[in-house]
Tab-separated table of C-alpha atoms in Angstrom:
chain	number	residue	atom	x	y	z
A	199	MET	CA	63.924	-147.371	-77.562
A	200	GLU	CA	62.061	-145.226	-80.769
A	201	PRO	CA	61.721	-141.718	-80.756
A	202	LEU	CA	58.492	-140.811	-79.447
A	203	ASN	CA	55.911	-139.020	-81.991
A	204	THR	CA	53.670	-137.915	-78.751
A	205	SER	CA	54.159	-136.934	-75.117
A	206	TYR	CA	50.886	-136.130	-72.452
A	207	PHE	CA	51.197	-133.725	-69.999
A	208	ALA	CA	48.787	-133.578	-67.366
A	209	SER	CA	47.913	-130.083	-65.335
A	210	ALA	CA	44.789	-129.538	-63.224
A	211	GLY	CA	42.783	-132.158	-64.838
A	212	GLN	CA	43.762	-131.574	-68.224
A	213	VAL	CA	46.082	-133.576	-70.685
A	214	ALA	CA	48.067	-131.885	-73.293
A	215	VAL	CA	48.991	-133.856	-76.321
A	216	PHE	CA	51.963	-132.493	-77.510
A	217	ASP	CA	53.269	-133.720	-80.916
A	218	TRP	CA	57.293	-133.782	-81.310
A	219	SER	CA	57.397	-133.589	-85.481
A	220	ALA	CA	54.926	-130.137	-84.950
A	221	ASN	CA	56.576	-129.241	-81.683
A	222	THR	CA	53.866	-128.320	-80.368
A	223	ALA	CA	50.991	-129.255	-78.081
A	224	THR	CA	47.911	-130.147	-80.547
A	225	GLU	CA	44.829	-130.578	-78.298
A	226	SER	CA	44.182	-130.631	-74.704
A	227	ARG	CA	41.063	-132.633	-72.984
A	228	PRO	CA	40.055	-133.549	-69.537
A	229	LEU	CA	42.043	-136.204	-67.952
A	230	GLY	CA	38.863	-138.033	-67.121
A	231	GLY	CA	37.927	-138.172	-70.857
A	232	PHE	CA	41.146	-139.950	-72.230
A	233	TRP	CA	40.644	-143.421	-70.686
A	234	ALA	CA	37.464	-145.016	-70.183
A	235	GLY	CA	36.870	-146.441	-66.673
A	236	MET	CA	39.163	-143.527	-64.844
A	237	PRO	CA	38.462	-143.443	-61.459
A	238	SER	CA	37.133	-139.928	-60.139
A	239	GLU	CA	40.257	-139.318	-57.679
A	240	PHE	CA	42.360	-139.961	-61.110
A	241	ALA	CA	39.998	-138.031	-63.525
A	242	ALA	CA	40.786	-134.995	-60.920
A	243	GLY	CA	44.870	-135.088	-61.259
A	244	ILE	CA	47.413	-137.797	-61.409
A	245	ASP	CA	50.751	-138.009	-60.039
A	246	ALA	CA	52.937	-139.999	-62.605
A	247	ALA	CA	52.571	-142.354	-65.676
A	248	VAL	CA	54.799	-144.925	-67.477
A	249	ASP	CA	54.792	-146.804	-70.410
A	250	LEU	CA	57.228	-149.819	-69.969
A	251	GLY	CA	56.873	-151.028	-73.490
A	252	SER	CA	54.528	-153.771	-73.134
A	253	GLY	CA	51.198	-152.212	-74.494
A	254	LEU	CA	50.391	-151.129	-71.233
A	255	LEU	CA	50.357	-147.680	-69.448
A	256	TYR	CA	50.663	-147.401	-65.583
A	257	VAL	CA	49.371	-144.264	-63.828
A	258	PHE	CA	49.868	-143.221	-60.252
A	259	ARG	CA	48.329	-141.042	-57.891
A	260	GLY	CA	49.059	-141.027	-54.361
A	261	PRO	CA	49.455	-144.721	-52.720
A	262	SER	CA	47.420	-146.404	-55.662
A	263	TYR	CA	47.917	-146.758	-59.329
A	264	VAL	CA	46.033	-147.989	-62.245
A	265	ARG	CA	46.530	-150.178	-65.109
A	266	ILE	CA	45.650	-149.135	-68.943
A	267	THR	CA	45.901	-151.163	-71.859
A	268	ILE	CA	46.623	-148.622	-74.448
A	269	ALA	CA	45.007	-150.340	-77.443
A	270	GLY	CA	41.929	-150.269	-75.412
A	271	GLY	CA	41.813	-147.194	-74.160
A	272	GLN	CA	40.919	-148.348	-70.956
A	273	VAL	CA	41.844	-148.962	-67.450
A	274	ASP	CA	42.224	-152.699	-66.353
A	275	GLU	CA	39.519	-154.614	-64.017
A	276	GLY	CA	40.714	-154.657	-60.376
A	277	TYR	CA	42.385	-151.049	-60.442
A	278	PRO	CA	43.279	-148.899	-58.490
A	279	MET	CA	45.871	-151.134	-56.686
A	280	PRO	CA	48.202	-150.137	-53.666
A	281	ILE	CA	51.850	-149.280	-55.005
A	282	ALA	CA	52.847	-150.827	-51.728
A	283	GLY	CA	53.585	-154.471	-52.345
A	284	MET	CA	52.914	-154.736	-56.050
A	285	TRP	CA	55.901	-153.000	-57.062
A	286	PRO	CA	59.058	-155.041	-55.844
A	287	GLY	CA	61.595	-153.451	-53.659
A	288	VAL	CA	60.131	-149.900	-54.124
A	289	GLY	CA	59.453	-148.545	-50.846
A	290	PHE	CA	57.873	-145.127	-51.873
A	291	ASP	CA	54.361	-144.703	-50.515
A	292	ALA	CA	54.032	-142.445	-54.087
A	293	ILE	CA	55.386	-141.820	-57.458
A	294	ASP	CA	56.150	-138.198	-58.173
A	295	ALA	CA	57.345	-138.969	-61.299
A	296	ALA	CA	58.436	-142.088	-63.567
A	297	MET	CA	59.671	-142.634	-66.970
A	298	ASN	CA	61.120	-145.763	-69.243
A	299	TRP	CA	64.743	-145.104	-70.182
A	300	GLY	CA	64.678	-147.554	-73.116
A	301	ASP	CA	67.434	-149.963	-71.845
A	302	GLY	CA	65.249	-152.391	-69.497
A	303	LYS	CA	65.268	-149.769	-67.094
A	304	ALA	CA	62.674	-147.636	-65.557
A	305	TYR	CA	62.834	-144.594	-62.856
A	306	PHE	CA	60.648	-143.565	-59.999
A	307	PHE	CA	60.965	-140.347	-58.496
A	308	ARG	CA	59.906	-139.521	-54.834
A	309	GLY	CA	60.896	-136.686	-53.083
A	310	SER	CA	64.471	-135.600	-53.617
A	311	GLN	CA	64.943	-139.276	-54.412
A	312	TYR	CA	64.912	-141.885	-57.157
A	313	ALA	CA	65.053	-145.707	-57.810
A	314	ARG	CA	66.106	-147.762	-60.642
A	315	TYR	CA	63.633	-150.360	-61.610
A	316	ASP	CA	64.590	-153.930	-63.625
A	317	ILE	CA	61.440	-154.308	-66.375
A	318	ALA	CA	62.474	-157.877	-67.115
A	319	THR	CA	62.857	-159.377	-63.383
A	320	ASP	CA	60.183	-156.487	-62.382
A	321	ARG	CA	61.692	-155.393	-59.184
A	322	GLN	CA	63.784	-152.594	-57.773
A	323	ASP	CA	67.876	-152.998	-58.470
A	324	PRO	CA	69.885	-153.260	-55.408
A	325	GLY	CA	71.269	-149.592	-54.240
A	326	TYR	CA	68.249	-147.600	-54.532
A	327	PRO	CA	66.809	-145.256	-53.696
A	328	LYS	CA	69.102	-142.537	-54.296
A	329	GLU	CA	69.285	-139.033	-54.451
A	330	VAL	CA	68.174	-137.315	-57.656
A	331	SER	CA	71.463	-134.853	-57.666
A	332	ALA	CA	73.765	-137.817	-57.253
A	333	GLY	CA	72.526	-139.697	-59.742
A	334	TRP	CA	71.965	-137.338	-62.710
A	335	GLN	CA	74.951	-135.524	-62.471
A	336	GLY	CA	74.602	-131.834	-63.008
A	337	VAL	CA	70.950	-131.323	-61.281
A	338	ASP	CA	70.921	-128.848	-58.892
A	339	PRO	CA	70.200	-130.502	-55.319
A	340	GLY	CA	68.318	-127.389	-54.541
A	341	TRP	CA	66.368	-127.772	-57.531
A	342	ALA	CA	65.664	-131.433	-56.906
A	343	GLU	CA	64.840	-130.897	-53.500
A	344	GLY	CA	61.402	-130.994	-53.607
A	345	GLY	CA	60.700	-133.561	-56.284
A	346	VAL	CA	60.267	-133.447	-59.634
A	347	ASP	CA	56.691	-133.225	-61.147
A	348	GLY	CA	57.434	-135.271	-64.445
A	349	ALA	CA	59.887	-136.932	-66.677
A	350	VAL	CA	59.925	-138.033	-70.325
A	351	ASN	CA	62.657	-139.797	-72.171
A	352	THR	CA	62.437	-138.834	-76.048
A	353	GLY	CA	63.986	-141.953	-77.301
A	354	SER	CA	66.298	-139.509	-79.239
A	355	GLY	CA	69.087	-138.881	-77.075
A	356	ARG	CA	67.491	-136.206	-74.610
A	357	ALA	CA	65.403	-137.101	-71.469
A	358	TYR	CA	63.473	-134.122	-69.572
A	359	LEU	CA	62.813	-133.667	-65.794
A	360	PHE	CA	60.141	-131.240	-64.973
A	361	LYS	CA	59.140	-129.135	-61.723
A	362	GLY	CA	56.132	-127.062	-61.907
A	363	ALA	CA	56.919	-124.663	-64.556
A	364	GLU	CA	60.558	-125.152	-65.203
A	365	TYR	CA	62.148	-128.345	-66.155
A	366	VAL	CA	66.016	-129.451	-67.013
A	367	ALA	CA	67.168	-131.649	-70.051
A	368	LEU	CA	69.182	-134.880	-69.507
A	369	ASP	CA	71.517	-136.346	-71.907
A	370	TRP	CA	70.633	-139.697	-72.294
A	371	ASN	CA	74.082	-141.362	-72.610
A	372	THR	CA	75.658	-139.537	-69.577
A	373	LYS	CA	72.539	-139.304	-67.376
A	374	SER	CA	73.954	-135.692	-66.614
A	375	GLN	CA	72.022	-132.556	-67.073
A	376	VAL	CA	72.840	-130.275	-70.150
A	377	PRO	CA	74.293	-126.990	-69.463
A	378	GLY	CA	71.979	-123.770	-69.489
A	379	TYR	CA	69.246	-125.153	-67.477
A	380	PRO	CA	66.679	-124.869	-65.880
A	381	LEU	CA	64.170	-123.128	-67.977
A	382	ALA	CA	60.520	-122.144	-68.342
A	383	VAL	CA	58.106	-124.617	-69.460
A	384	ALA	CA	55.822	-121.947	-70.934
A	385	ASP	CA	58.814	-120.405	-73.097
A	386	GLN	CA	60.251	-123.945	-74.555
A	387	TRP	CA	57.257	-126.101	-74.920
A	388	PRO	CA	54.536	-124.559	-77.174
A	389	GLY	CA	50.869	-125.123	-76.186
A	390	ILE	CA	51.724	-126.730	-72.266
A	391	GLY	CA	50.768	-123.675	-70.596
A	392	GLY	CA	50.400	-124.692	-66.974
A	393	PRO	CA	52.877	-126.076	-64.366
A	394	VAL	CA	53.624	-129.713	-65.259
A	395	GLU	CA	52.034	-132.196	-62.354
A	396	ALA	CA	52.875	-135.105	-64.472
A	397	ALA	CA	54.364	-136.308	-67.931
């Protein structure tokens, strides 16, 4: 996985565009204005989004999701669809956060648990879900108990889990929390003002 140039953070119906080279959010736009055809309920706020590396973005809200062709910037026809039955093996009724780990696996979070998904075989790996604090060493069980709101893998050795106004950093190689966290999002992510609802 190549290092990210840009990440997107959703909060209160707005999307902030974070430029990694500038280390700041460069703009903020209404969520409904980012992709043509976005259903009104999704435009009001989303739970999670993930790019699996095939030119498609999957955006989740409640028990449903939409698929967006990134190059066209538009929601594909036939969406939204239910999560249930469309993501083999994933038993979550909704997705709180998701990220592509860049090694052929994606992670889906719900409450205090997460599931690992194999992108090539398009199904959840055996043995999941697991507790976030059990699979991501060093993450405080109390912090993760209510669930995480966003997740980002930067592709440069660090990944981040967000919960409201706080976040923790993860070491990509060890899948463990970096010491010194959680920290406040507003203090460390210039231009990301409100609590992170999805990333």
